[in-house]
Tab-separated table of N, CA and C in Angstrom:
chain	number	residue	atom	x	y	z
X	1	MET	N	121.430	54.326	-2.856
X	1	MET	CA	121.304	53.045	-3.432
X	1	MET	C	121.714	52.142	-2.406
X	2	GLU	N	121.017	50.970	-2.293
X	2	GLU	CA	121.280	49.889	-1.435
X	2	GLU	C	122.416	48.964	-1.926
X	3	LYS	N	123.241	48.521	-0.918
X	3	LYS	CA	124.256	47.658	-1.321
X	3	LYS	C	123.820	46.264	-1.529
X	4	SER	N	124.500	45.623	-2.374
X	4	SER	CA	124.127	44.243	-2.824
X	4	SER	C	124.475	43.276	-1.655
X	5	LYS	N	123.842	42.097	-1.683
X	5	LYS	CA	124.144	41.184	-0.442
X	5	LYS	C	125.572	40.674	-0.490
X	6	LEU	N	126.144	40.568	-1.787
X	6	LEU	CA	127.499	40.234	-1.910
X	6	LEU	C	128.449	41.371	-1.432
X	7	GLN	N	128.280	42.622	-1.580
X	7	GLN	CA	128.951	43.701	-0.960
X	7	GLN	C	128.979	43.626	0.559
X	8	VAL	N	127.775	43.344	1.093
X	8	VAL	CA	127.546	43.352	2.357
X	8	VAL	C	128.380	42.234	3.068
X	9	THR	N	128.292	41.058	2.344
X	9	THR	CA	128.880	39.897	2.877
X	9	THR	C	130.494	40.219	2.811
X	10	LEU	N	130.963	40.662	1.743
X	10	LEU	CA	132.470	40.954	1.745
X	10	LEU	C	132.950	42.000	2.657
X	11	ARG	N	132.185	42.965	2.878
X	11	ARG	CA	132.472	43.923	3.927
X	11	ARG	C	132.478	43.306	5.355
X	12	ASN	N	131.538	42.653	5.693
X	12	ASN	CA	131.434	41.936	6.943
X	12	ASN	C	132.638	41.025	7.070
X	13	LEU	N	132.942	40.208	6.002
X	13	LEU	CA	134.056	39.271	6.194
X	13	LEU	C	135.342	39.950	6.285
X	14	LEU	N	135.608	41.216	5.635
X	14	LEU	CA	136.779	42.035	5.891
X	14	LEU	C	136.822	42.450	7.243
X	15	ILE	N	135.720	42.854	7.813
X	15	ILE	CA	135.639	43.281	9.276
X	15	ILE	C	136.018	42.148	10.152
X	16	THR	N	135.566	41.096	9.843
X	16	THR	CA	135.819	39.772	10.780
X	16	THR	C	137.336	39.448	10.686
X	17	TYR	N	137.961	39.535	9.491
X	17	TYR	CA	139.404	39.255	9.375
X	17	TYR	C	140.300	40.276	9.995
X	18	ILE	N	139.785	41.610	9.984
X	18	ILE	CA	140.598	42.565	10.666
X	18	ILE	C	140.523	42.245	12.220
X	19	LEU	N	139.328	42.011	12.548
X	19	LEU	CA	139.270	41.634	14.117
X	19	LEU	C	140.014	40.392	14.484
X	20	THR	N	139.989	39.416	13.658
X	20	THR	CA	140.913	38.182	13.781
X	20	THR	C	142.295	38.634	13.965
X	21	GLY	N	142.816	39.475	13.086
X	21	GLY	CA	144.242	39.899	13.121
X	21	GLY	C	144.544	40.547	14.390
X	22	ILE	N	143.671	41.392	14.888
X	22	ILE	CA	143.987	42.180	16.137
X	22	ILE	C	143.915	41.227	17.305
X	23	LEU	N	142.974	40.227	17.269
X	23	LEU	CA	142.971	39.318	18.420
X	23	LEU	C	144.005	38.235	18.335
X	24	LEU	N	144.556	37.992	17.151
X	24	LEU	CA	145.800	37.057	17.105
X	24	LEU	C	147.002	37.754	17.594
X	25	VAL	N	147.116	39.118	17.370
X	25	VAL	CA	148.177	39.781	17.878
X	25	VAL	C	148.152	39.891	19.449
X	26	VAL	N	146.926	40.074	19.955
X	26	VAL	CA	146.864	39.926	21.455
X	26	VAL	C	147.191	38.519	21.896
X	27	LEU	N	146.856	37.585	21.301
X	27	LEU	CA	147.118	36.226	21.641
X	27	LEU	C	148.615	35.887	21.534
X	28	ALA	N	149.225	36.506	20.492
X	28	ALA	CA	150.738	36.444	20.390
X	28	ALA	C	151.506	37.106	21.589
X	29	PHE	N	151.017	38.176	21.816
X	29	PHE	CA	151.546	38.929	22.977
X	29	PHE	C	151.417	38.117	24.340
X	30	ALA	N	150.319	37.591	24.568
X	30	ALA	CA	149.998	36.722	25.720
X	30	ALA	C	150.951	35.538	25.714
X	31	LEU	N	151.153	34.901	24.564
X	31	LEU	CA	151.984	33.838	24.378
X	31	LEU	C	153.446	34.275	24.842
X	32	TYR	N	153.892	35.388	24.365
X	32	TYR	CA	155.212	35.897	24.596
X	32	TYR	C	155.352	36.237	26.109
X	33	ARG	N	154.357	36.901	26.555
X	33	ARG	CA	154.394	37.441	28.021
X	33	ARG	C	154.178	36.423	29.054
X	34	PHE	N	153.297	35.480	28.869
X	34	PHE	CA	152.968	34.461	29.836
X	34	PHE	C	153.349	33.067	29.602
X	35	ARG	N	154.126	32.917	28.392
X	35	ARG	CA	154.657	31.572	28.025
X	35	ARG	C	153.494	30.470	28.146
X	36	LEU	N	152.466	30.803	27.376
X	36	LEU	CA	151.297	29.902	27.501
X	36	LEU	C	151.675	28.420	26.838
X	37	LYS	N	150.951	27.526	27.302
X	37	LYS	CA	151.114	26.179	26.913
X	37	LYS	C	150.404	25.891	25.578
X	38	GLU	N	150.709	24.789	24.881
X	38	GLU	CA	150.093	24.430	23.548
X	38	GLU	C	148.594	24.433	23.695
X	39	GLY	N	148.030	23.799	24.737
X	39	GLY	CA	146.617	23.658	24.879
X	39	GLY	C	145.897	25.008	25.161
X	40	GLN	N	146.578	25.942	25.826
X	40	GLN	CA	145.942	27.163	26.059
X	40	GLN	C	145.979	28.046	24.837
X	41	ILE	N	147.086	27.801	23.895
X	41	ILE	CA	147.025	28.524	22.716
X	41	ILE	C	145.951	28.067	21.713
X	42	ARG	N	145.729	26.790	21.614
X	42	ARG	CA	144.617	26.180	20.993
X	42	ARG	C	143.139	26.774	21.436
X	43	LEU	N	143.074	26.757	22.610
X	43	LEU	CA	141.869	27.294	23.193
X	43	LEU	C	141.673	28.810	22.848
X	44	GLY	N	142.766	29.528	22.809
X	44	GLY	CA	142.854	30.964	22.479
X	44	GLY	C	142.379	31.127	20.988
X	45	VAL	N	143.082	30.373	20.135
X	45	VAL	CA	142.657	30.292	18.687
X	45	VAL	C	141.269	29.976	18.394
X	46	ASN	N	140.763	28.985	19.133
X	46	ASN	CA	139.348	28.720	19.000
X	46	ASN	C	138.369	29.790	19.502
X	47	ALA	N	138.760	30.487	20.580
X	47	ALA	CA	138.100	31.613	21.121
X	47	ALA	C	137.974	32.736	20.089
X	48	VAL	N	139.113	32.915	19.451
X	48	VAL	CA	139.262	33.963	18.418
X	48	VAL	C	138.231	33.578	17.326
X	49	TYR	N	138.120	32.312	16.789
X	49	TYR	CA	137.121	31.939	15.826
X	49	TYR	C	135.748	32.197	16.340
X	50	VAL	N	135.290	31.881	17.535
X	50	VAL	CA	134.185	32.059	18.145
X	50	VAL	C	133.739	33.556	18.134
X	51	ILE	N	134.596	34.324	18.739
X	51	ILE	CA	134.374	35.738	18.844
X	51	ILE	C	134.142	36.385	17.471
X	52	THR	N	135.152	36.123	16.522
X	52	THR	CA	134.965	36.780	15.281
X	52	THR	C	133.762	36.375	14.412
X	53	CYS	N	133.488	35.016	14.509
X	53	CYS	CA	132.308	34.648	13.528
X	53	CYS	C	131.085	35.096	14.314
X	54	LEU	N	130.963	35.090	15.588
X	54	LEU	CA	129.853	35.570	16.278
X	54	LEU	C	129.620	37.150	15.881
X	55	LEU	N	130.553	37.915	15.864
X	55	LEU	CA	130.377	39.309	15.628
X	55	LEU	C	130.096	39.387	14.072
X	56	GLY	N	130.742	38.640	13.272
X	56	GLY	CA	130.469	38.588	11.701
X	56	GLY	C	128.972	38.230	11.568
X	57	GLY	N	128.477	37.186	12.284
X	57	GLY	CA	127.104	36.886	12.199
X	57	GLY	C	126.114	37.914	12.647
X	58	ILE	N	126.398	38.659	13.698
X	58	ILE	CA	125.674	39.673	14.214
X	58	ILE	C	125.567	40.827	13.161
X	59	LEU	N	126.800	41.126	12.574
X	59	LEU	CA	126.755	42.229	11.497
X	59	LEU	C	126.066	41.912	10.256
X	60	MET	N	126.198	40.609	9.952
X	60	MET	CA	125.418	40.089	8.742
X	60	MET	C	123.757	40.196	9.055
X	61	GLY	N	123.429	39.654	10.169
X	61	GLY	CA	121.935	39.748	10.602
X	61	GLY	C	121.451	41.190	10.570
X	62	LYS	N	122.144	42.154	11.123
X	62	LYS	CA	121.864	43.530	11.244
X	62	LYS	C	121.779	44.171	9.767
X	63	SER	N	122.710	43.723	8.970
X	63	SER	CA	122.868	44.374	7.770
X	63	SER	C	121.624	43.751	6.725
X	64	ILE	N	121.419	42.475	6.644
X	64	ILE	CA	120.438	41.982	5.753
X	64	ILE	C	118.991	41.891	6.304
X	65	ARG	N	118.961	41.763	7.592
X	65	ARG	CA	117.577	41.788	8.136
X	65	ARG	C	116.597	40.711	7.818
X	66	GLN	N	116.890	39.741	7.034
X	66	GLN	CA	116.034	38.615	6.727
X	66	GLN	C	116.832	37.344	6.727
X	67	ARG	N	116.076	36.353	7.135
X	67	ARG	CA	116.746	34.994	7.261
X	67	ARG	C	118.294	35.188	7.835
X	68	ARG	N	118.226	35.792	9.063
X	68	ARG	CA	119.490	36.172	9.718
X	68	ARG	C	120.380	34.969	10.042
X	69	PHE	N	119.671	33.862	10.563
X	69	PHE	CA	120.583	32.666	10.834
X	69	PHE	C	121.296	32.127	9.578
X	70	PHE	N	120.656	32.152	8.465
X	70	PHE	CA	121.317	31.795	7.214
X	70	PHE	C	122.472	32.599	6.888
X	71	TRP	N	122.193	33.880	6.973
X	71	TRP	CA	123.342	34.776	6.535
X	71	TRP	C	124.583	34.745	7.618
X	72	GLY	N	124.178	34.556	8.757
X	72	GLY	CA	125.332	34.166	9.799
X	72	GLY	C	126.071	33.058	9.539
X	73	LEU	N	125.231	31.911	9.157
X	73	LEU	CA	125.796	30.641	8.836
X	73	LEU	C	126.834	30.771	7.462
X	74	LEU	N	126.229	31.520	6.574
X	74	LEU	CA	126.997	31.742	5.332
X	74	LEU	C	128.265	32.524	5.625
X	75	LEU	N	128.281	33.486	6.537
X	75	LEU	CA	129.406	34.174	6.834
X	75	LEU	C	130.498	33.267	7.516
X	76	GLY	N	129.934	32.507	8.544
X	76	GLY	CA	130.885	31.540	9.184
X	76	GLY	C	131.517	30.498	8.361
X	77	VAL	N	130.733	29.986	7.417
X	77	VAL	CA	131.309	28.997	6.451
X	77	VAL	C	132.256	29.698	5.528
X	78	THR	N	131.815	30.854	5.048
X	78	THR	CA	132.935	31.486	4.167
X	78	THR	C	134.086	31.995	4.811
X	79	TYR	N	133.991	32.481	6.068
X	79	TYR	CA	135.241	32.667	6.835
X	79	TYR	C	136.056	31.542	6.911
X	80	PHE	N	135.458	30.362	7.210
X	80	PHE	CA	136.335	29.059	7.269
X	80	PHE	C	136.880	28.680	5.933
X	81	VAL	N	136.169	28.752	4.801
X	81	VAL	CA	136.606	28.392	3.560
X	81	VAL	C	137.931	29.317	3.175
X	82	VAL	N	137.741	30.619	3.373
X	82	VAL	CA	138.847	31.499	3.085
X	82	VAL	C	140.081	31.149	4.001
X	83	LEU	N	139.850	30.862	5.233
X	83	LEU	CA	140.887	30.536	6.183
X	83	LEU	C	141.598	29.220	5.731
X	84	LEU	N	140.763	28.215	5.308
X	84	LEU	CA	141.279	26.990	4.820
X	84	LEU	C	142.219	27.160	3.580
X	85	GLY	N	141.568	27.990	2.679
X	85	GLY	CA	142.323	28.183	1.369
X	85	GLY	C	143.618	28.934	1.519
X	86	VAL	N	143.571	29.912	2.405
X	86	VAL	CA	144.954	30.631	2.751
X	86	VAL	C	145.856	29.743	3.360
X	87	SER	N	145.348	28.933	4.342
X	87	SER	CA	146.335	27.920	5.097
X	87	SER	C	146.829	26.922	4.042
X	88	TYR	N	146.009	26.387	3.219
X	88	TYR	CA	146.503	25.493	2.176
X	88	TYR	C	147.528	26.098	1.279
X	89	PHE	N	147.290	27.334	0.901
X	89	PHE	CA	148.219	28.034	-0.023
X	89	PHE	C	149.603	28.318	0.635
X	90	LEU	N	149.547	28.783	1.881
X	90	LEU	CA	150.792	29.099	2.613
X	90	LEU	C	151.494	27.878	3.084
X	91	ASN	N	150.803	26.781	3.386
X	91	ASN	CA	151.493	25.634	3.834
X	91	ASN	C	151.842	24.554	2.796
X	92	LYS	N	151.385	24.880	1.514
X	92	LYS	CA	151.537	24.036	0.438
X	92	LYS	C	150.862	22.595	0.701
X	93	GLY	N	149.798	22.656	1.382
X	93	GLY	CA	148.956	21.570	1.682
X	93	GLY	C	148.255	21.748	2.978
X	94	LEU	N	147.372	20.727	3.296
X	94	LEU	CA	146.670	20.876	4.496
X	94	LEU	C	147.506	20.308	5.665
X	95	THR	N	147.461	21.001	6.858
X	95	THR	CA	148.122	20.429	8.010
X	95	THR	C	146.961	20.321	8.987
X	96	GLY	N	147.359	19.269	9.945
X	96	GLY	CA	146.269	19.001	10.876
X	96	GLY	C	145.530	17.790	10.362
X	97	SER	N	144.686	17.171	11.338
X	97	SER	CA	143.826	16.040	10.990
X	97	SER	C	142.513	16.510	10.509
X	98	MET	N	141.728	15.657	9.847
X	98	MET	CA	140.535	15.995	9.411
X	98	MET	C	139.637	16.362	10.504
X	99	ASN	N	139.753	15.677	11.635
X	99	ASN	CA	138.961	15.979	12.909
X	99	ASN	C	139.116	17.504	13.171
X	100	GLN	N	140.369	17.965	13.190
X	100	GLN	CA	140.749	19.404	13.644
X	100	GLN	C	139.990	20.380	12.525
X	101	ILE	N	140.162	19.939	11.312
X	101	ILE	CA	139.467	20.773	10.275
X	101	ILE	C	138.030	20.878	10.410
X	102	LEU	N	137.393	19.742	10.516
X	102	LEU	CA	135.962	19.749	10.703
X	102	LEU	C	135.489	20.434	12.021
X	103	THR	N	136.173	20.189	13.012
X	103	THR	CA	135.896	20.974	14.292
X	103	THR	C	135.941	22.422	14.028
X	104	THR	N	136.928	23.019	13.385
X	104	THR	CA	137.085	24.330	13.090
X	104	THR	C	135.895	24.834	12.279
X	105	MET	N	135.611	24.053	11.300
X	105	MET	CA	134.465	24.377	10.477
X	105	MET	C	133.263	24.531	11.242
X	106	ALA	N	133.017	23.478	12.124
X	106	ALA	CA	131.788	23.633	12.965
X	106	ALA	C	131.776	24.804	13.946
X	107	ILE	N	132.952	25.082	14.470
X	107	ILE	CA	132.913	26.291	15.377
X	107	ILE	C	132.601	27.597	14.536
X	108	CYS	N	133.171	27.699	13.469
X	108	CYS	CA	132.986	28.945	12.657
X	108	CYS	C	131.515	28.974	12.121
X	109	ALA	N	130.908	27.808	11.710
X	109	ALA	CA	129.529	27.887	11.256
X	109	ALA	C	128.607	28.023	12.399
X	110	ALA	N	128.730	27.449	13.507
X	110	ALA	CA	127.953	27.523	14.700
X	110	ALA	C	127.962	28.967	15.237
X	111	SER	N	129.064	29.561	15.293
X	111	SER	CA	129.269	30.926	15.904
X	111	SER	C	128.588	31.871	14.900
X	112	GLY	N	128.806	31.774	13.759
X	112	GLY	CA	128.187	32.604	12.699
X	112	GLY	C	126.642	32.580	12.806
X	113	THR	N	126.020	31.359	12.875
X	113	THR	CA	124.684	31.110	12.900
X	113	THR	C	124.071	31.723	14.252
X	114	ALA	N	124.844	31.601	15.402
X	114	ALA	CA	124.438	32.208	16.568
X	114	ALA	C	124.468	33.714	16.541
X	115	GLY	N	125.504	34.161	15.872
X	115	GLY	CA	125.457	35.700	15.676
X	115	GLY	C	124.296	36.226	14.935
X	116	GLY	N	123.969	35.530	13.888
X	116	GLY	CA	122.805	35.893	13.011
X	116	GLY	C	121.502	35.836	13.842
X	117	MET	N	121.372	34.834	14.712
X	117	MET	CA	120.091	34.687	15.475
X	117	MET	C	120.143	35.750	16.609
X	118	LEU	N	121.269	36.152	17.148
X	118	LEU	CA	121.290	37.171	18.188
X	118	LEU	C	121.033	38.619	17.668
X	119	SER	N	121.254	38.775	16.350
X	119	SER	CA	121.168	40.151	15.803
X	119	SER	C	119.684	40.639	15.810
């Protein structure tokens, strides 16, 4: 029996968040070991977003096999919305400027779309 598109999306989203956790642990170790500056940390976090959403988009495209760019975009936007929701819940509000939030959304959406097109 074929899995539904919702199941595929949730599975790929879970894979993306597991990869995010692994990469953030690596980034935290680099922060500890090399005493990275704030700008380098921001760059590292953005690189994590790009890598994970790109991989998620590739997985979505390979799983669904039709309108791949759309499904990659959907994964990137869903990744961002979950990230924003968890951040809002944990911080009891939004932190950061609207510019930072929109930039992060654009990074996630564009990377997911690119991954879908590359699949």
